[in-house]
Amino acid sequence: MTHRERVRAVLHYQPVDRIPLVHFGFWNETYEKFAAEGHISPRLDENGQPDGFSERAVAEQLGFDFGWDPSAGGQTGLYPGFESKVIEEFPDGSRHELNGDGVIIKVRPGAVSIPAEIGHTLVDRESWEKEYLPRLRFSPNRVPIFSKERIEAFNNSEFPIGVHCGSLYGNFRNYAGVVGTCYLLADDEDLFKEIIDTIADTCYNVTKGILEQGIKVDFGHFWEDICFKNGPLVNPDVFEEFCGPHYQRITDLFVANGCDIVSLDCDGCIDALIPTWLNHGVNTMFPIEVGTWEASIAPWREQYGKALRGVGGMDKRVFAQDYAAVDKEIERLRALTELGGYIPCPDHRIPPDAKWENIQYYCDRFRKVFG
């Protein structure tokens, strides 16, 4: 079986020769650590100079099959984005910057985590109509036009082919902030709806333009990141009302093109939003975070049945420990894969505390146990 045949089979509860061995990438600091240890080398540019690392090459060297990442997608966000610029610099080396989303952020030297948000450009109808609406309306040049050769490569690929559908609420949250989106809903519900409708129309038309080119698609894929450890960053009833119908019409595009698997990348405790996604055609949850709240596909499957699938839920923290911890995690995953419709994958990108030999051991054990 090819990797894409395995993915299709697992997510449709059909027999497979083995479960795909999937990852979701690495931190840049992880590449640097592995290179310093002598395990990998950077790519070289045309002048023979180091030019970053190949995720696919590193993953294959470790033993993974492929990464869960859509292969095709258009421009569904700000087009063009804001021009990044420094607003103010401080004696400690930190600075305030305007980023590509029009958000003023605090950047600290050496920090690799998400920066603090200091201010937002999107605050009312005037800022929406002047700065954001022109950048978010659909235009045909947002849709990539693939050559005949590229389409044939997609259709003959041994790897699963996904199409990125964009984000119906996550990008809006990025532009206005968590507090800002709440105030917009309270102060101007018509504007709140108009923003979501505009973003959704662009996502719909970009997705439609890609699918109409004849690509054989294995899954659609949304990104949101609209939850935290205690639940969603948006009222579930509001989310259902304003976003639910848009998910439905986009997932209907995939069904019309012979694809009934649509996954969604959302961090945090997503339980309260699952009904909206599942009822509107988004049936594969990703990444299923094992972190603080110990998420698992098992209680979701008990609640929603086989309509709900999953990719993720592998506790990558064992990569920093030892072989015994990896063995224990493999055994935990064994019971979950027996539910069907589930592909284990390390939650999020593999961090620099991971040990090279532990990841290799995981890949080796995974193949022996699940193949």
mmCIF file of C-alpha atoms in Angstrom:
data_model
loop_
_atom_site.group_PDB
_atom_site.id
_atom_site.type_symbol
_atom_site.label_atom_id
_atom_site.label_comp_id
_atom_site.label_asym_id
_atom_site.label_seq_id
_atom_site.Cartn_x
_atom_site.Cartn_y
_atom_site.Cartn_z
ATOM 1 C CA MET A 1 0.000 0.000 0.000
ATOM 2 C CA THR A 2 1.095 3.589 -0.590
ATOM 3 C CA HIS A 3 1.062 6.101 2.233
ATOM 4 C CA ARG A 4 -2.022 7.807 0.820
ATOM 5 C CA GLU A 5 -3.819 4.447 0.546
ATOM 6 C CA ARG A 6 -3.003 3.764 4.194
ATOM 7 C CA VAL A 7 -4.355 7.163 5.270
ATOM 8 C CA ARG A 8 -7.553 6.702 3.305
ATOM 9 C CA ALA A 9 -8.020 3.202 4.696
ATOM 10 C CA VAL A 10 -7.379 4.084 8.354
ATOM 11 C CA LEU A 11 -9.677 7.107 8.301
ATOM 12 C CA HIS A 12 -12.419 4.996 6.679
ATOM 13 C CA TYR A 13 -12.040 2.087 9.150
ATOM 14 C CA GLN A 14 -10.669 -0.249 6.503
ATOM 15 C CA PRO A 15 -7.855 -2.831 6.844
ATOM 16 C CA VAL A 16 -4.250 -1.677 6.357
ATOM 17 C CA ASP A 17 -0.878 -3.385 6.216
ATOM 18 C CA ARG A 18 0.366 -0.916 8.840
ATOM 19 C CA ILE A 19 -0.517 2.408 10.479
ATOM 20 C CA PRO A 20 1.244 5.394 8.840
ATOM 21 C CA LEU A 21 4.139 6.836 10.851
ATOM 22 C CA VAL A 22 3.336 10.536 10.876
ATOM 23 C CA HIS A 23 4.988 13.669 12.276
ATOM 24 C CA PHE A 24 4.281 17.418 12.326
ATOM 25 C CA GLY A 25 7.732 18.919 11.954
ATOM 26 C CA PHE A 26 10.441 20.245 14.256
ATOM 27 C CA TRP A 27 11.428 23.438 16.061
ATOM 28 C CA ASN A 28 14.287 25.302 14.359
ATOM 29 C CA GLU A 29 16.263 24.864 17.582
ATOM 30 C CA THR A 30 15.790 21.105 17.241
ATOM 31 C CA TYR A 31 17.421 21.125 13.811
ATOM 32 C CA GLU A 32 20.313 23.141 15.222
ATOM 33 C CA LYS A 33 20.775 20.730 18.117
ATOM 34 C CA PHE A 34 20.730 17.661 15.861
ATOM 35 C CA ALA A 35 23.195 19.337 13.489
ATOM 36 C CA ALA A 36 25.536 20.178 16.393
ATOM 37 C CA GLU A 37 25.386 16.529 17.445
ATOM 38 C CA GLY A 38 26.383 15.470 13.935
ATOM 39 C CA HIS A 39 23.136 13.728 12.984
ATOM 40 C CA ILE A 40 22.121 16.062 10.135
ATOM 41 C CA SER A 41 23.591 18.717 7.851
ATOM 42 C CA PRO A 42 21.931 21.811 6.383
ATOM 43 C CA ARG A 43 21.019 22.082 2.741
ATOM 44 C CA LEU A 44 23.430 24.064 0.596
ATOM 45 C CA ASP A 45 22.366 26.852 -1.755
ATOM 46 C CA GLU A 46 23.701 27.377 -5.271
ATOM 47 C CA ASN A 47 26.801 29.023 -3.801
ATOM 48 C CA GLY A 48 27.488 26.144 -1.449
ATOM 49 C CA GLN A 49 26.325 28.042 1.621
ATOM 50 C CA PRO A 50 24.076 26.585 4.368
ATOM 51 C CA ASP A 51 20.416 27.156 3.546
ATOM 52 C CA GLY A 52 18.314 25.677 6.349
ATOM 53 C CA PHE A 53 17.229 22.083 6.818
ATOM 54 C CA SER A 54 14.935 19.824 4.822
ATOM 55 C CA GLU A 55 12.081 18.717 7.063
ATOM 56 C CA ARG A 56 11.299 15.751 4.838
ATOM 57 C CA ALA A 57 14.927 14.596 4.726
ATOM 58 C CA VAL A 58 15.361 14.844 8.503
ATOM 59 C CA ALA A 59 12.048 13.090 9.168
ATOM 60 C CA GLU A 60 12.864 10.250 6.773
ATOM 61 C CA GLN A 61 16.312 9.862 8.322
ATOM 62 C CA LEU A 62 14.653 9.422 11.709
ATOM 63 C CA GLY A 63 12.157 6.916 10.303
ATOM 64 C CA PHE A 64 8.900 8.831 9.753
ATOM 65 C CA ASP A 65 6.797 8.289 6.634
ATOM 66 C CA PHE A 66 5.551 11.857 6.090
ATOM 67 C CA GLY A 67 4.224 14.968 7.794
ATOM 68 C CA TRP A 68 0.535 15.774 8.254
ATOM 69 C CA ASP A 69 0.454 18.923 6.179
ATOM 70 C CA PRO A 70 -1.722 19.986 3.235
ATOM 71 C CA SER A 71 0.045 19.938 -0.118
ATOM 72 C CA ALA A 72 -1.942 22.665 -1.873
ATOM 73 C CA GLY A 73 -3.478 25.917 -0.820
ATOM 74 C CA GLY A 74 -4.081 29.467 -1.936
ATOM 75 C CA GLN A 75 -3.940 32.893 -0.359
ATOM 76 C CA THR A 76 -6.820 33.076 2.126
ATOM 77 C CA GLY A 77 -5.390 35.648 4.533
ATOM 78 C CA LEU A 78 -4.384 39.295 4.225
ATOM 79 C CA TYR A 79 -3.348 39.984 0.645
ATOM 80 C CA PRO A 80 -1.076 41.835 0.861
ATOM 81 C CA GLY A 81 -0.139 41.711 4.512
ATOM 82 C CA PHE A 82 0.949 44.768 6.427
ATOM 83 C CA GLU A 83 4.549 45.886 6.010
ATOM 84 C CA SER A 84 6.395 44.941 9.178
ATOM 85 C CA LYS A 85 8.204 47.800 10.885
ATOM 86 C CA VAL A 86 9.754 48.729 14.219
ATOM 87 C CA ILE A 87 7.589 51.133 16.218
ATOM 88 C CA GLU A 88 9.832 51.666 19.230
ATOM 89 C CA GLU A 89 13.085 50.258 20.632
ATOM 90 C CA PHE A 90 13.998 49.935 24.325
ATOM 91 C CA PRO A 91 17.297 49.911 26.272
ATOM 92 C CA ASP A 92 16.975 46.199 27.150
ATOM 93 C CA GLY A 93 17.013 45.306 23.443
ATOM 94 C CA SER A 94 13.291 44.617 23.201
ATOM 95 C CA ARG A 95 11.142 46.489 20.699
ATOM 96 C CA HIS A 96 7.585 47.032 19.609
ATOM 97 C CA GLU A 97 6.922 45.963 16.010
ATOM 98 C CA LEU A 98 3.968 46.114 13.644
ATOM 99 C CA ASN A 99 3.656 42.606 12.199
ATOM 100 C CA GLY A 100 2.108 41.378 8.969
ATOM 101 C CA ASP A 101 -1.341 41.074 10.574
ATOM 102 C CA GLY A 102 -1.379 44.730 11.614
ATOM 103 C CA VAL A 103 -0.745 43.806 15.260
ATOM 104 C CA ILE A 104 1.794 45.619 17.441
ATOM 105 C CA ILE A 105 3.842 42.992 19.254
ATOM 106 C CA LYS A 106 6.642 43.066 21.830
ATOM 107 C CA VAL A 107 9.754 41.299 20.561
ATOM 108 C CA ARG A 108 12.412 40.253 23.080
ATOM 109 C CA PRO A 109 15.978 39.201 22.179
ATOM 110 C CA GLY A 110 16.386 35.436 22.197
ATOM 111 C CA ALA A 111 12.698 34.721 22.816
ATOM 112 C CA VAL A 112 11.198 31.940 20.686
ATOM 113 C CA SER A 113 7.694 31.850 22.161
ATOM 114 C CA ILE A 114 4.670 33.754 20.833
ATOM 115 C CA PRO A 115 5.240 37.495 21.477
ATOM 116 C CA ALA A 116 2.906 39.605 23.598
ATOM 117 C CA GLU A 117 0.341 41.708 21.726
ATOM 118 C CA ILE A 118 0.528 45.420 22.567
ATOM 119 C CA GLY A 119 -2.091 46.841 20.203
ATOM 120 C CA HIS A 120 -4.270 46.149 17.142
ATOM 121 C CA THR A 121 -5.098 48.003 13.962
ATOM 122 C CA LEU A 122 -8.505 46.326 13.586
ATOM 123 C CA VAL A 123 -10.698 47.982 16.223
ATOM 124 C CA ASP A 124 -13.829 49.319 14.470
ATOM 125 C CA ARG A 125 -15.643 49.697 11.136
ATOM 126 C CA GLU A 126 -13.388 52.502 9.952
ATOM 127 C CA SER A 127 -10.221 50.443 10.430
ATOM 128 C CA TRP A 128 -11.953 47.406 8.899
ATOM 129 C CA GLU A 129 -13.018 49.202 5.735
ATOM 130 C CA LYS A 130 -9.749 51.117 5.305
ATOM 131 C CA GLU A 131 -7.113 48.554 6.267
ATOM 132 C CA TYR A 132 -8.607 45.052 6.212
ATOM 133 C CA LEU A 133 -11.522 44.745 3.804
ATOM 134 C CA PRO A 134 -9.347 45.565 0.746
ATOM 135 C CA ARG A 135 -6.816 42.969 1.922
ATOM 136 C CA LEU A 136 -9.377 40.216 2.557
ATOM 137 C CA ARG A 137 -11.753 40.405 -0.410
ATOM 138 C CA PHE A 138 -11.534 37.513 -2.832
ATOM 139 C CA SER A 139 -9.726 38.028 -6.117
ATOM 140 C CA PRO A 140 -8.860 35.358 -8.710
ATOM 141 C CA ASN A 141 -5.118 35.871 -8.263
ATOM 142 C CA ARG A 142 -5.410 34.348 -4.788
ATOM 143 C CA VAL A 143 -5.866 30.937 -6.443
ATOM 144 C CA PRO A 144 -2.665 29.190 -7.596
ATOM 145 C CA ILE A 145 -2.913 27.797 -11.102
ATOM 146 C CA PHE A 146 -1.197 24.424 -11.232
ATOM 147 C CA SER A 147 0.430 23.119 -14.375
ATOM 148 C CA LYS A 148 -0.732 19.891 -15.963
ATOM 149 C CA GLU A 149 2.488 18.253 -14.780
ATOM 150 C CA ARG A 150 1.936 19.443 -11.185
ATOM 151 C CA ILE A 151 -1.623 18.135 -11.143
ATOM 152 C CA GLU A 152 -0.437 14.767 -12.468
ATOM 153 C CA ALA A 153 2.217 14.704 -9.732
ATOM 154 C CA PHE A 154 -0.454 15.368 -7.101
ATOM 155 C CA ASN A 155 -2.737 12.691 -8.508
ATOM 156 C CA ASN A 156 0.014 10.070 -8.761
ATOM 157 C CA SER A 157 1.627 10.872 -5.425
ATOM 158 C CA GLU A 158 2.287 8.078 -2.935
ATOM 159 C CA PHE A 159 1.648 10.599 -0.157
ATOM 160 C CA PRO A 160 -1.784 11.912 0.883
ATOM 161 C CA ILE A 161 -2.786 15.157 -0.813
ATOM 162 C CA GLY A 162 -4.561 17.773 1.263
ATOM 163 C CA VAL A 163 -5.959 21.184 0.345
ATOM 164 C CA HIS A 164 -5.723 23.982 2.891
ATOM 165 C CA CYS A 165 -9.070 25.742 3.290
ATOM 166 C CA GLY A 166 -7.898 28.661 5.429
ATOM 167 C CA SER A 167 -9.334 29.850 8.743
ATOM 168 C CA LEU A 168 -12.838 31.111 9.498
ATOM 169 C CA TYR A 169 -12.180 32.532 12.972
ATOM 170 C CA GLY A 170 -8.513 32.028 13.894
ATOM 171 C CA ASN A 171 -7.185 34.708 11.550
ATOM 172 C CA PHE A 172 -9.904 37.142 12.682
ATOM 173 C CA ARG A 173 -8.782 36.466 16.258
ATOM 174 C CA ASN A 174 -5.201 37.194 15.174
ATOM 175 C CA TYR A 175 -6.136 40.517 13.589
ATOM 176 C CA ALA A 176 -8.301 41.904 16.412
ATOM 177 C CA GLY A 177 -7.093 39.901 19.423
ATOM 178 C CA VAL A 178 -9.158 37.826 21.833
ATOM 179 C CA VAL A 179 -10.466 40.861 23.708
ATOM 180 C CA GLY A 180 -10.969 42.844 20.511
ATOM 181 C CA THR A 181 -13.136 40.194 18.848
ATOM 182 C CA CYS A 182 -15.324 40.075 21.979
ATOM 183 C CA TYR A 183 -15.789 43.841 21.965
ATOM 184 C CA LEU A 184 -16.575 43.876 18.247
ATOM 185 C CA LEU A 185 -19.322 41.309 18.789
ATOM 186 C CA ALA A 186 -20.803 43.359 21.637
ATOM 187 C CA ASP A 187 -20.395 46.790 20.042
ATOM 188 C CA ASP A 188 -21.180 46.046 16.390
ATOM 189 C CA GLU A 189 -22.594 42.586 15.679
ATOM 190 C CA ASP A 190 -23.186 43.471 12.024
ATOM 191 C CA LEU A 191 -19.493 44.272 11.614
ATOM 192 C CA PHE A 192 -18.519 41.071 13.447
ATOM 193 C CA LYS A 193 -20.633 39.073 11.002
ATOM 194 C CA GLU A 194 -19.357 41.002 7.983
ATOM 195 C CA ILE A 195 -15.748 40.242 8.896
ATOM 196 C CA ILE A 196 -16.408 36.513 9.261
ATOM 197 C CA ASP A 197 -18.512 36.420 6.082
ATOM 198 C CA THR A 198 -15.793 38.201 4.087
ATOM 199 C CA ILE A 199 -13.065 35.873 5.322
ATOM 200 C CA ALA A 200 -15.263 32.814 4.728
ATOM 201 C CA ASP A 201 -16.192 33.895 1.191
ATOM 202 C CA THR A 202 -12.513 34.170 0.340
ATOM 203 C CA CYS A 203 -11.763 30.756 1.866
ATOM 204 C CA TYR A 204 -14.664 29.245 -0.085
ATOM 205 C CA ASN A 205 -13.666 30.733 -3.435
ATOM 206 C CA VAL A 206 -9.973 29.898 -3.057
ATOM 207 C CA THR A 207 -10.817 26.297 -2.141
ATOM 208 C CA LYS A 208 -13.292 26.055 -5.017
ATOM 209 C CA GLY A 209 -10.709 27.402 -7.457
ATOM 210 C CA ILE A 210 -8.173 24.775 -6.408
ATOM 211 C CA LEU A 211 -10.585 21.836 -6.479
ATOM 212 C CA GLU A 212 -11.894 22.785 -9.911
ATOM 213 C CA GLN A 213 -8.444 22.091 -11.379
ATOM 214 C CA GLY A 214 -8.904 18.326 -11.095
ATOM 215 C CA ILE A 215 -6.703 17.439 -8.137
ATOM 216 C CA LYS A 216 -7.571 14.123 -6.484
ATOM 217 C CA VAL A 217 -7.794 15.183 -2.868
ATOM 218 C CA ASP A 218 -7.466 12.934 0.197
ATOM 219 C CA PHE A 219 -8.370 15.536 2.814
ATOM 220 C CA GLY A 220 -9.283 19.160 3.313
ATOM 221 C CA HIS A 221 -7.655 21.044 6.157
ATOM 222 C CA PHE A 222 -8.555 24.122 8.227
ATOM 223 C CA TRP A 223 -6.415 25.986 10.759
ATOM 224 C CA GLU A 224 -8.015 27.766 13.720
ATOM 225 C CA ASP A 225 -6.107 27.707 17.064
ATOM 226 C CA ILE A 226 -9.044 29.250 18.950
ATOM 227 C CA CYS A 227 -8.922 27.326 22.228
ATOM 228 C CA PHE A 228 -6.708 27.275 25.309
ATOM 229 C CA LYS A 229 -6.269 24.786 28.137
ATOM 230 C CA ASN A 230 -9.675 25.487 29.716
ATOM 231 C CA GLY A 231 -11.805 25.767 26.573
ATOM 232 C CA PRO A 232 -12.568 27.942 23.541
ATOM 233 C CA LEU A 233 -11.666 31.600 23.036
ATOM 234 C CA VAL A 234 -15.082 32.177 21.459
ATOM 235 C CA ASN A 235 -18.585 31.478 22.740
ATOM 236 C CA PRO A 236 -19.593 28.096 21.223
ATOM 237 C CA ASP A 237 -23.096 29.378 20.385
ATOM 238 C CA VAL A 238 -21.623 32.392 18.590
ATOM 239 C CA PHE A 239 -19.198 30.113 16.758
ATOM 240 C CA GLU A 240 -22.020 27.840 15.620
ATOM 241 C CA GLU A 241 -24.170 30.740 14.443
ATOM 242 C CA PHE A 242 -21.552 32.713 12.536
ATOM 243 C CA CYS A 243 -19.081 30.029 11.393
ATOM 244 C CA GLY A 244 -21.058 26.773 11.202
ATOM 245 C CA PRO A 245 -22.792 27.473 7.863
ATOM 246 C CA HIS A 246 -19.491 28.501 6.271
ATOM 247 C CA TYR A 247 -17.799 25.264 7.318
ATOM 248 C CA GLN A 248 -20.711 23.411 5.759
ATOM 249 C CA ARG A 249 -20.508 25.032 2.359
ATOM 250 C CA ILE A 250 -16.734 24.551 2.192
ATOM 251 C CA THR A 251 -16.848 20.900 3.256
ATOM 252 C CA ASP A 252 -19.649 20.389 0.714
ATOM 253 C CA LEU A 253 -17.097 21.362 -1.957
ATOM 254 C CA PHE A 254 -14.916 18.431 -0.935
ATOM 255 C CA VAL A 255 -17.806 15.974 -0.877
ATOM 256 C CA ALA A 256 -18.764 17.107 -4.376
ATOM 257 C CA ASN A 257 -15.188 16.333 -5.423
ATOM 258 C CA GLY A 258 -15.205 12.836 -3.914
ATOM 259 C CA CYS A 259 -13.462 13.643 -0.620
ATOM 260 C CA ASP A 260 -15.202 13.129 2.730
ATOM 261 C CA ILE A 261 -12.251 13.674 5.110
ATOM 262 C CA VAL A 262 -11.691 17.204 6.423
ATOM 263 C CA SER A 263 -9.241 17.794 9.261
ATOM 264 C CA LEU A 264 -8.844 20.808 11.474
ATOM 265 C CA ASP A 265 -5.801 22.084 13.374
ATOM 266 C CA CYS A 266 -6.898 23.653 16.649
ATOM 267 C CA ASP A 267 -4.813 23.793 19.803
ATOM 268 C CA GLY A 268 -6.235 23.699 23.313
ATOM 269 C CA CYS A 269 -9.281 22.049 24.850
ATOM 270 C CA ILE A 270 -11.576 21.911 21.824
ATOM 271 C CA ASP A 271 -14.421 19.822 23.278
ATOM 272 C CA ALA A 272 -17.027 22.603 23.286
ATOM 273 C CA LEU A 273 -16.461 23.371 19.589
ATOM 274 C CA ILE A 274 -16.424 19.792 18.293
ATOM 275 C CA PRO A 275 -20.219 19.736 17.705
ATOM 276 C CA THR A 276 -20.009 22.680 15.299
ATOM 277 C CA TRP A 277 -17.175 21.117 13.350
ATOM 278 C CA LEU A 278 -18.570 17.607 13.281
ATOM 279 C CA ASN A 279 -22.094 18.712 12.368
ATOM 280 C CA HIS A 280 -20.735 20.751 9.455
ATOM 281 C CA GLY A 281 -18.426 18.229 7.805
ATOM 282 C CA VAL A 282 -15.146 18.681 9.706
ATOM 283 C CA ASN A 283 -14.590 15.140 10.949
ATOM 284 C CA THR A 284 -10.883 14.741 11.755
ATOM 285 C CA MET A 285 -9.456 16.475 14.825
ATOM 286 C CA PHE A 286 -5.787 17.473 14.936
ATOM 287 C CA PRO A 287 -3.533 17.534 16.965
ATOM 288 C CA ILE A 288 -5.425 16.045 20.012
ATOM 289 C CA GLU A 289 -3.142 17.574 22.633
ATOM 290 C CA VAL A 290 -1.998 15.207 25.358
ATOM 291 C CA GLY A 291 -0.610 18.151 27.385
ATOM 292 C CA THR A 292 -2.069 19.646 30.539
ATOM 293 C CA TRP A 293 -5.637 18.435 29.931
ATOM 294 C CA GLU A 294 -4.637 14.960 28.618
ATOM 295 C CA ALA A 295 -6.826 15.018 25.534
ATOM 296 C CA SER A 296 -7.559 11.701 23.841
ATOM 297 C CA ILE A 297 -9.672 10.483 20.977
ATOM 298 C CA ALA A 298 -11.208 7.804 23.233
ATOM 299 C CA PRO A 299 -13.846 9.943 25.045
ATOM 300 C CA TRP A 300 -14.697 11.759 21.828
ATOM 301 C CA ARG A 301 -15.245 8.446 20.052
ATOM 302 C CA GLU A 302 -17.444 7.287 22.919
ATOM 303 C CA GLN A 303 -19.513 10.471 22.613
ATOM 304 C CA TYR A 304 -19.660 10.918 18.835
ATOM 305 C CA GLY A 305 -19.035 7.464 17.439
ATOM 306 C CA LYS A 306 -17.125 6.662 14.268
ATOM 307 C CA ALA A 307 -18.108 9.948 12.616
ATOM 308 C CA LEU A 308 -15.174 11.514 14.476
ATOM 309 C CA ARG A 309 -11.634 10.684 13.394
ATOM 310 C CA GLY A 310 -8.290 11.941 14.647
ATOM 311 C CA VAL A 311 -4.639 12.567 13.852
ATOM 312 C CA GLY A 312 -2.255 13.372 16.711
ATOM 313 C CA GLY A 313 -2.362 12.515 20.393
ATOM 314 C CA MET A 314 1.165 11.089 20.665
ATOM 315 C CA ASP A 315 2.903 12.482 23.756
ATOM 316 C CA LYS A 316 6.162 13.856 22.353
ATOM 317 C CA ARG A 317 7.465 14.516 25.883
ATOM 318 C CA VAL A 318 8.715 10.918 25.971
ATOM 319 C CA PHE A 319 11.348 11.858 23.372
ATOM 320 C CA ALA A 320 13.182 13.709 26.163
ATOM 321 C CA GLN A 321 13.113 10.664 28.459
ATOM 322 C CA ASP A 322 14.211 7.097 27.693
ATOM 323 C CA TYR A 323 13.295 3.936 25.793
ATOM 324 C CA ALA A 324 11.067 2.734 28.631
ATOM 325 C CA ALA A 325 8.972 5.913 28.376
ATOM 326 C CA VAL A 326 8.692 5.423 24.615
ATOM 327 C CA ASP A 327 7.578 1.814 25.099
ATOM 328 C CA LYS A 328 4.921 2.919 27.585
ATOM 329 C CA GLU A 329 3.611 5.537 25.142
ATOM 330 C CA ILE A 330 3.506 2.983 22.317
ATOM 331 C CA GLU A 331 1.371 0.722 24.497
ATOM 332 C CA ARG A 332 -0.981 3.596 25.317
ATOM 333 C CA LEU A 333 -1.346 4.325 21.602
ATOM 334 C CA ARG A 334 -2.005 0.673 20.805
ATOM 335 C CA ALA A 335 -5.409 0.744 22.511
ATOM 336 C CA LEU A 336 -6.338 3.991 20.726
ATOM 337 C CA THR A 337 -5.420 2.759 17.236
ATOM 338 C CA GLU A 338 -7.593 -0.298 17.810
ATOM 339 C CA LEU A 339 -10.575 2.081 17.854
ATOM 340 C CA GLY A 340 -9.945 2.727 14.162
ATOM 341 C CA GLY A 341 -10.119 6.046 12.357
ATOM 342 C CA TYR A 342 -7.064 7.281 14.238
ATOM 343 C CA ILE A 343 -3.458 7.986 13.229
ATOM 344 C CA PRO A 344 -0.987 8.766 16.051
ATOM 345 C CA CYS A 345 1.218 11.811 15.497
ATOM 346 C CA PRO A 346 3.450 13.790 17.883
ATOM 347 C CA ASP A 347 1.473 16.795 19.072
ATOM 348 C CA HIS A 348 2.979 19.917 17.528
ATOM 349 C CA ARG A 349 6.561 20.256 16.397
ATOM 350 C CA ILE A 350 9.253 18.179 18.064
ATOM 351 C CA PRO A 351 11.169 20.403 20.539
ATOM 352 C CA PRO A 352 14.931 20.591 21.189
ATOM 353 C CA ASP A 353 14.784 18.565 24.401
ATOM 354 C CA ALA A 354 14.045 15.505 22.243
ATOM 355 C CA LYS A 355 16.842 12.956 21.933
ATOM 356 C CA TRP A 356 17.684 11.754 18.431
ATOM 357 C CA GLU A 357 18.005 8.130 19.519
ATOM 358 C CA ASN A 358 14.628 8.202 21.292
ATOM 359 C CA ILE A 359 12.856 9.406 18.152
ATOM 360 C CA GLN A 360 14.557 6.732 16.075
ATOM 361 C CA TYR A 361 13.579 4.132 18.662
ATOM 362 C CA TYR A 362 9.965 5.359 18.579
ATOM 363 C CA CYS A 363 9.833 5.032 14.793
ATOM 364 C CA ASP A 364 11.346 1.550 14.909
ATOM 365 C CA ARG A 365 9.016 0.351 17.678
ATOM 366 C CA PHE A 366 5.990 1.946 15.998
ATOM 367 C CA ARG A 367 6.590 -0.036 12.803
ATOM 368 C CA LYS A 368 7.028 -3.271 14.704
ATOM 369 C CA VAL A 369 3.925 -2.782 16.845
ATOM 370 C CA PHE A 370 1.572 -1.247 14.257
ATOM 371 C CA GLY A 371 2.738 -3.043 11.131
#
